[in-house]
Amino acid sequence: MRSLGISKICGVLLLLRAWLASAQPAAAQSGIGVISGWACEAEEIVIELNGMPLQAGYGTIREDTRSVCGDANNGFSLLWNWNNLGPGEHTVRALLDGVEFAHTTVRVTTLREEP
């Protein structure tokens, strides 16, 4: 599921101020795509694909985050070839400074090779 920027831990709501915008739940992915979103403040954004950590670029301009974050240099993205994972369901986790703020499952489809 995509992050709403809010997590509930032991009955306490935490405002993380982060959002995974792409890699939609149960979405079909194939070929090269972008995993992206925003985070108000971060030293590091890591995207885990089936447990494999990949560092996303962070700090691109997102004017749509100014009202929430107080500035606009909050975008992150990771260019990825989904076919590297092979066909089937795969887990995507987004971590802000080591803390998960979003997770989802995507379905990768690849072209069939003819014998």
mmCIF file with all atom_site columns, N, CA and C in Angstrom, residues 50-80:
data_model
loop_
_atom_site.group_PDB
_atom_site.id
_atom_site.type_symbol
_atom_site.label_atom_id
_atom_site.label_alt_id
_atom_site.label_comp_id
_atom_site.label_asym_id
_atom_site.label_entity_id
_atom_site.label_seq_id
_atom_site.pdbx_PDB_ins_code
_atom_site.Cartn_x
_atom_site.Cartn_y
_atom_site.Cartn_z
_atom_site.occupancy
_atom_site.B_iso_or_equiv
_atom_site.pdbx_formal_charge
_atom_site.auth_seq_id
_atom_site.auth_comp_id
_atom_site.auth_asym_id
_atom_site.auth_atom_id
_atom_site.pdbx_PDB_model_num
ATOM 1  N N  . ASN A 1 50 ? 12.547 -6.569 -3.075  1.00 0.00 ? 50 ASN A N  1
ATOM 2  C CA . ASN A 1 50 ? 12.737 -7.930 -2.566  1.00 0.00 ? 50 ASN A CA 1
ATOM 3  C C  . ASN A 1 50 ? 13.898 -7.992 -1.582  1.00 0.00 ? 50 ASN A C  1
ATOM 4  N N  . GLY A 1 51 ? 14.055 -6.960 -0.766  1.00 0.00 ? 51 GLY A N  1
ATOM 5  C CA . GLY A 1 51 ? 15.111 -6.933 0.237   1.00 0.00 ? 51 GLY A CA 1
ATOM 6  C C  . GLY A 1 51 ? 16.442 -6.378 -0.244  1.00 0.00 ? 51 GLY A C  1
ATOM 7  N N  . MET A 1 52 ? 16.575 -6.105 -1.536  1.00 0.00 ? 52 MET A N  1
ATOM 8  C CA . MET A 1 52 ? 17.815 -5.553 -2.089  1.00 0.00 ? 52 MET A CA 1
ATOM 9  C C  . MET A 1 52 ? 17.773 -4.030 -1.981  1.00 0.00 ? 52 MET A C  1
ATOM 10 N N  . PRO A 1 53 ? 18.663 -3.422 -1.173  1.00 0.00 ? 53 PRO A N  1
ATOM 11 C CA . PRO A 1 53 ? 18.626 -1.971 -0.994  1.00 0.00 ? 53 PRO A CA 1
ATOM 12 C C  . PRO A 1 53 ? 19.263 -1.218 -2.159  1.00 0.00 ? 53 PRO A C  1
ATOM 13 N N  . LEU A 1 54 ? 18.565 -0.177 -2.622  1.00 0.00 ? 54 LEU A N  1
ATOM 14 C CA . LEU A 1 54 ? 19.057 0.686  -3.697  1.00 0.00 ? 54 LEU A CA 1
ATOM 15 C C  . LEU A 1 54 ? 18.837 2.130  -3.268  1.00 0.00 ? 54 LEU A C  1
ATOM 16 N N  . GLN A 1 55 ? 19.882 2.938  -3.325  1.00 0.00 ? 55 GLN A N  1
ATOM 17 C CA . GLN A 1 55 ? 19.752 4.331  -2.900  1.00 0.00 ? 55 GLN A CA 1
ATOM 18 C C  . GLN A 1 55 ? 19.106 5.154  -3.995  1.00 0.00 ? 55 GLN A C  1
ATOM 19 N N  . ALA A 1 56 ? 18.077 5.901  -3.618  1.00 0.00 ? 56 ALA A N  1
ATOM 20 C CA . ALA A 1 56 ? 17.389 6.794  -4.557  1.00 0.00 ? 56 ALA A CA 1
ATOM 21 C C  . ALA A 1 56 ? 18.060 8.163  -4.529  1.00 0.00 ? 56 ALA A C  1
ATOM 22 N N  . GLY A 1 57 ? 18.000 8.855  -5.660  1.00 0.00 ? 57 GLY A N  1
ATOM 23 C CA . GLY A 1 57 ? 18.432 10.243 -5.682  1.00 0.00 ? 57 GLY A CA 1
ATOM 24 C C  . GLY A 1 57 ? 17.417 11.078 -4.920  1.00 0.00 ? 57 GLY A C  1
ATOM 25 N N  . TYR A 1 58 ? 17.889 12.051 -4.144  1.00 0.00 ? 58 TYR A N  1
ATOM 26 C CA . TYR A 1 58 ? 16.995 12.839 -3.289  1.00 0.00 ? 58 TYR A CA 1
ATOM 27 C C  . TYR A 1 58 ? 17.340 14.319 -3.397  1.00 0.00 ? 58 TYR A C  1
ATOM 28 N N  . GLY A 1 59 ? 16.316 15.155 -3.408  1.00 0.00 ? 59 GLY A N  1
ATOM 29 C CA . GLY A 1 59 ? 16.516 16.596 -3.374  1.00 0.00 ? 59 GLY A CA 1
ATOM 30 C C  . GLY A 1 59 ? 16.050 17.327 -4.614  1.00 0.00 ? 59 GLY A C  1
ATOM 31 N N  . THR A 1 60 ? 15.304 16.650 -5.489  1.00 0.00 ? 60 THR A N  1
ATOM 32 C CA . THR A 1 60 ? 14.789 17.330 -6.675  1.00 0.00 ? 60 THR A CA 1
ATOM 33 C C  . THR A 1 60 ? 13.606 18.222 -6.294  1.00 0.00 ? 60 THR A C  1
ATOM 34 N N  . ILE A 1 61 ? 13.365 19.211 -7.117  1.00 0.00 ? 61 ILE A N  1
ATOM 35 C CA . ILE A 1 61 ? 12.323 20.199 -6.832  1.00 0.00 ? 61 ILE A CA 1
ATOM 36 C C  . ILE A 1 61 ? 10.935 19.595 -7.032  1.00 0.00 ? 61 ILE A C  1
ATOM 37 N N  . ARG A 1 62 ? 10.100 19.733 -6.003  1.00 0.00 ? 62 ARG A N  1
ATOM 38 C CA . ARG A 1 62 ? 8.688  19.336 -6.027  1.00 0.00 ? 62 ARG A CA 1
ATOM 39 C C  . ARG A 1 62 ? 7.899  20.470 -5.391  1.00 0.00 ? 62 ARG A C  1
ATOM 40 N N  . GLU A 1 63 ? 7.442  21.412 -6.208  1.00 0.00 ? 63 GLU A N  1
ATOM 41 C CA . GLU A 1 63 ? 6.698  22.565 -5.682  1.00 0.00 ? 63 GLU A CA 1
ATOM 42 C C  . GLU A 1 63 ? 5.437  22.139 -4.939  1.00 0.00 ? 63 GLU A C  1
ATOM 43 N N  . ASP A 1 64 ? 4.885  20.972 -5.286  1.00 0.00 ? 64 ASP A N  1
ATOM 44 C CA . ASP A 1 64 ? 3.670  20.510 -4.615  1.00 0.00 ? 64 ASP A CA 1
ATOM 45 C C  . ASP A 1 64 ? 3.907  20.124 -3.159  1.00 0.00 ? 64 ASP A C  1
ATOM 46 N N  . THR A 1 65 ? 5.162  20.076 -2.706  1.00 0.00 ? 65 THR A N  1
ATOM 47 C CA . THR A 1 65 ? 5.446  19.738 -1.308  1.00 0.00 ? 65 THR A CA 1
ATOM 48 C C  . THR A 1 65 ? 5.715  20.963 -0.439  1.00 0.00 ? 65 THR A C  1
ATOM 49 N N  . ARG A 1 66 ? 5.769  22.126 -1.044  1.00 0.00 ? 66 ARG A N  1
ATOM 50 C CA . ARG A 1 66 ? 6.128  23.341 -0.297  1.00 0.00 ? 66 ARG A CA 1
ATOM 51 C C  . ARG A 1 66 ? 5.183  23.596 0.886   1.00 0.00 ? 66 ARG A C  1
ATOM 52 N N  . SER A 1 67 ? 3.881  23.404 0.709   1.00 0.00 ? 67 SER A N  1
ATOM 53 C CA . SER A 1 67 ? 2.930  23.692 1.788   1.00 0.00 ? 67 SER A CA 1
ATOM 54 C C  . SER A 1 67 ? 3.061  22.706 2.949   1.00 0.00 ? 67 SER A C  1
ATOM 55 N N  . VAL A 1 68 ? 3.504  21.494 2.680   1.00 0.00 ? 68 VAL A N  1
ATOM 56 C CA . VAL A 1 68 ? 3.669  20.487 3.731   1.00 0.00 ? 68 VAL A CA 1
ATOM 57 C C  . VAL A 1 68 ? 5.051  20.577 4.369   1.00 0.00 ? 68 VAL A C  1
ATOM 58 N N  . CYS A 1 69 ? 6.077  20.760 3.529   1.00 0.00 ? 69 CYS A N  1
ATOM 59 C CA . CYS A 1 69 ? 7.464  20.681 3.996   1.00 0.00 ? 69 CYS A CA 1
ATOM 60 C C  . CYS A 1 69 ? 8.110  22.030 4.298   1.00 0.00 ? 69 CYS A C  1
ATOM 61 N N  . GLY A 1 70 ? 7.546  23.114 3.759   1.00 0.00 ? 70 GLY A N  1
ATOM 62 C CA . GLY A 1 70 ? 8.146  24.414 3.962   1.00 0.00 ? 70 GLY A CA 1
ATOM 63 C C  . GLY A 1 70 ? 9.223  24.760 2.954   1.00 0.00 ? 70 GLY A C  1
ATOM 64 N N  . ASP A 1 71 ? 9.537  23.828 2.074   1.00 0.00 ? 71 ASP A N  1
ATOM 65 C CA . ASP A 1 71 ? 10.473 24.054 0.975   1.00 0.00 ? 71 ASP A CA 1
ATOM 66 C C  . ASP A 1 71 ? 10.098 23.099 -0.150  1.00 0.00 ? 71 ASP A C  1
ATOM 67 N N  . ALA A 1 72 ? 10.864 23.089 -1.228  1.00 0.00 ? 72 ALA A N  1
ATOM 68 C CA . ALA A 1 72 ? 10.454 22.293 -2.389  1.00 0.00 ? 72 ALA A CA 1
ATOM 69 C C  . ALA A 1 72 ? 11.475 21.253 -2.834  1.00 0.00 ? 72 ALA A C  1
ATOM 70 N N  . ASN A 1 73 ? 12.637 21.183 -2.213  1.00 0.00 ? 73 ASN A N  1
ATOM 71 C CA . ASN A 1 73 ? 13.667 20.234 -2.665  1.00 0.00 ? 73 ASN A CA 1
ATOM 72 C C  . ASN A 1 73 ? 13.512 18.886 -1.957  1.00 0.00 ? 73 ASN A C  1
ATOM 73 N N  . ASN A 1 74 ? 12.377 18.237 -2.200  1.00 0.00 ? 74 ASN A N  1
ATOM 74 C CA . ASN A 1 74 ? 12.002 17.039 -1.454  1.00 0.00 ? 74 ASN A CA 1
ATOM 75 C C  . ASN A 1 74 ? 11.784 15.791 -2.298  1.00 0.00 ? 74 ASN A C  1
ATOM 76 N N  . GLY A 1 75 ? 11.936 15.894 -3.608  1.00 0.00 ? 75 GLY A N  1
ATOM 77 C CA . GLY A 1 75 ? 11.660 14.756 -4.474  1.00 0.00 ? 75 GLY A CA 1
ATOM 78 C C  . GLY A 1 75 ? 12.751 13.702 -4.428  1.00 0.00 ? 75 GLY A C  1
ATOM 79 N N  . PHE A 1 76 ? 12.339 12.439 -4.586  1.00 0.00 ? 76 PHE A N  1
ATOM 80 C CA . PHE A 1 76 ? 13.315 11.356 -4.745  1.00 0.00 ? 76 PHE A CA 1
ATOM 81 C C  . PHE A 1 76 ? 12.887 10.483 -5.908  1.00 0.00 ? 76 PHE A C  1
ATOM 82 N N  . SER A 1 77 ? 13.858 9.805  -6.512  1.00 0.00 ? 77 SER A N  1
ATOM 83 C CA . SER A 1 77 ? 13.536 8.893  -7.608  1.00 0.00 ? 77 SER A CA 1
ATOM 84 C C  . SER A 1 77 ? 14.646 7.868  -7.789  1.00 0.00 ? 77 SER A C  1
ATOM 85 N N  . LEU A 1 78 ? 14.246 6.745  -8.359  1.00 0.00 ? 78 LEU A N  1
ATOM 86 C CA . LEU A 1 78 ? 15.162 5.660  -8.685  1.00 0.00 ? 78 LEU A CA 1
ATOM 87 C C  . LEU A 1 78 ? 14.741 5.100  -10.031 1.00 0.00 ? 78 LEU A C  1
ATOM 88 N N  . LEU A 1 79 ? 15.623 5.158  -10.999 1.00 0.00 ? 79 LEU A N  1
ATOM 89 C CA . LEU A 1 79 ? 15.381 4.562  -12.309 1.00 0.00 ? 79 LEU A CA 1
ATOM 90 C C  . LEU A 1 79 ? 15.716 3.084  -12.204 1.00 0.00 ? 79 LEU A C  1
ATOM 91 N N  . TRP A 1 80 ? 14.786 2.211  -12.634 1.00 0.00 ? 80 TRP A N  1
ATOM 92 C CA . TRP A 1 80 ? 14.975 0.772  -12.428 1.00 0.00 ? 80 TRP A CA 1
ATOM 93 C C  . TRP A 1 80 ? 14.415 -0.015 -13.604 1.00 0.00 ? 80 TRP A C  1
#
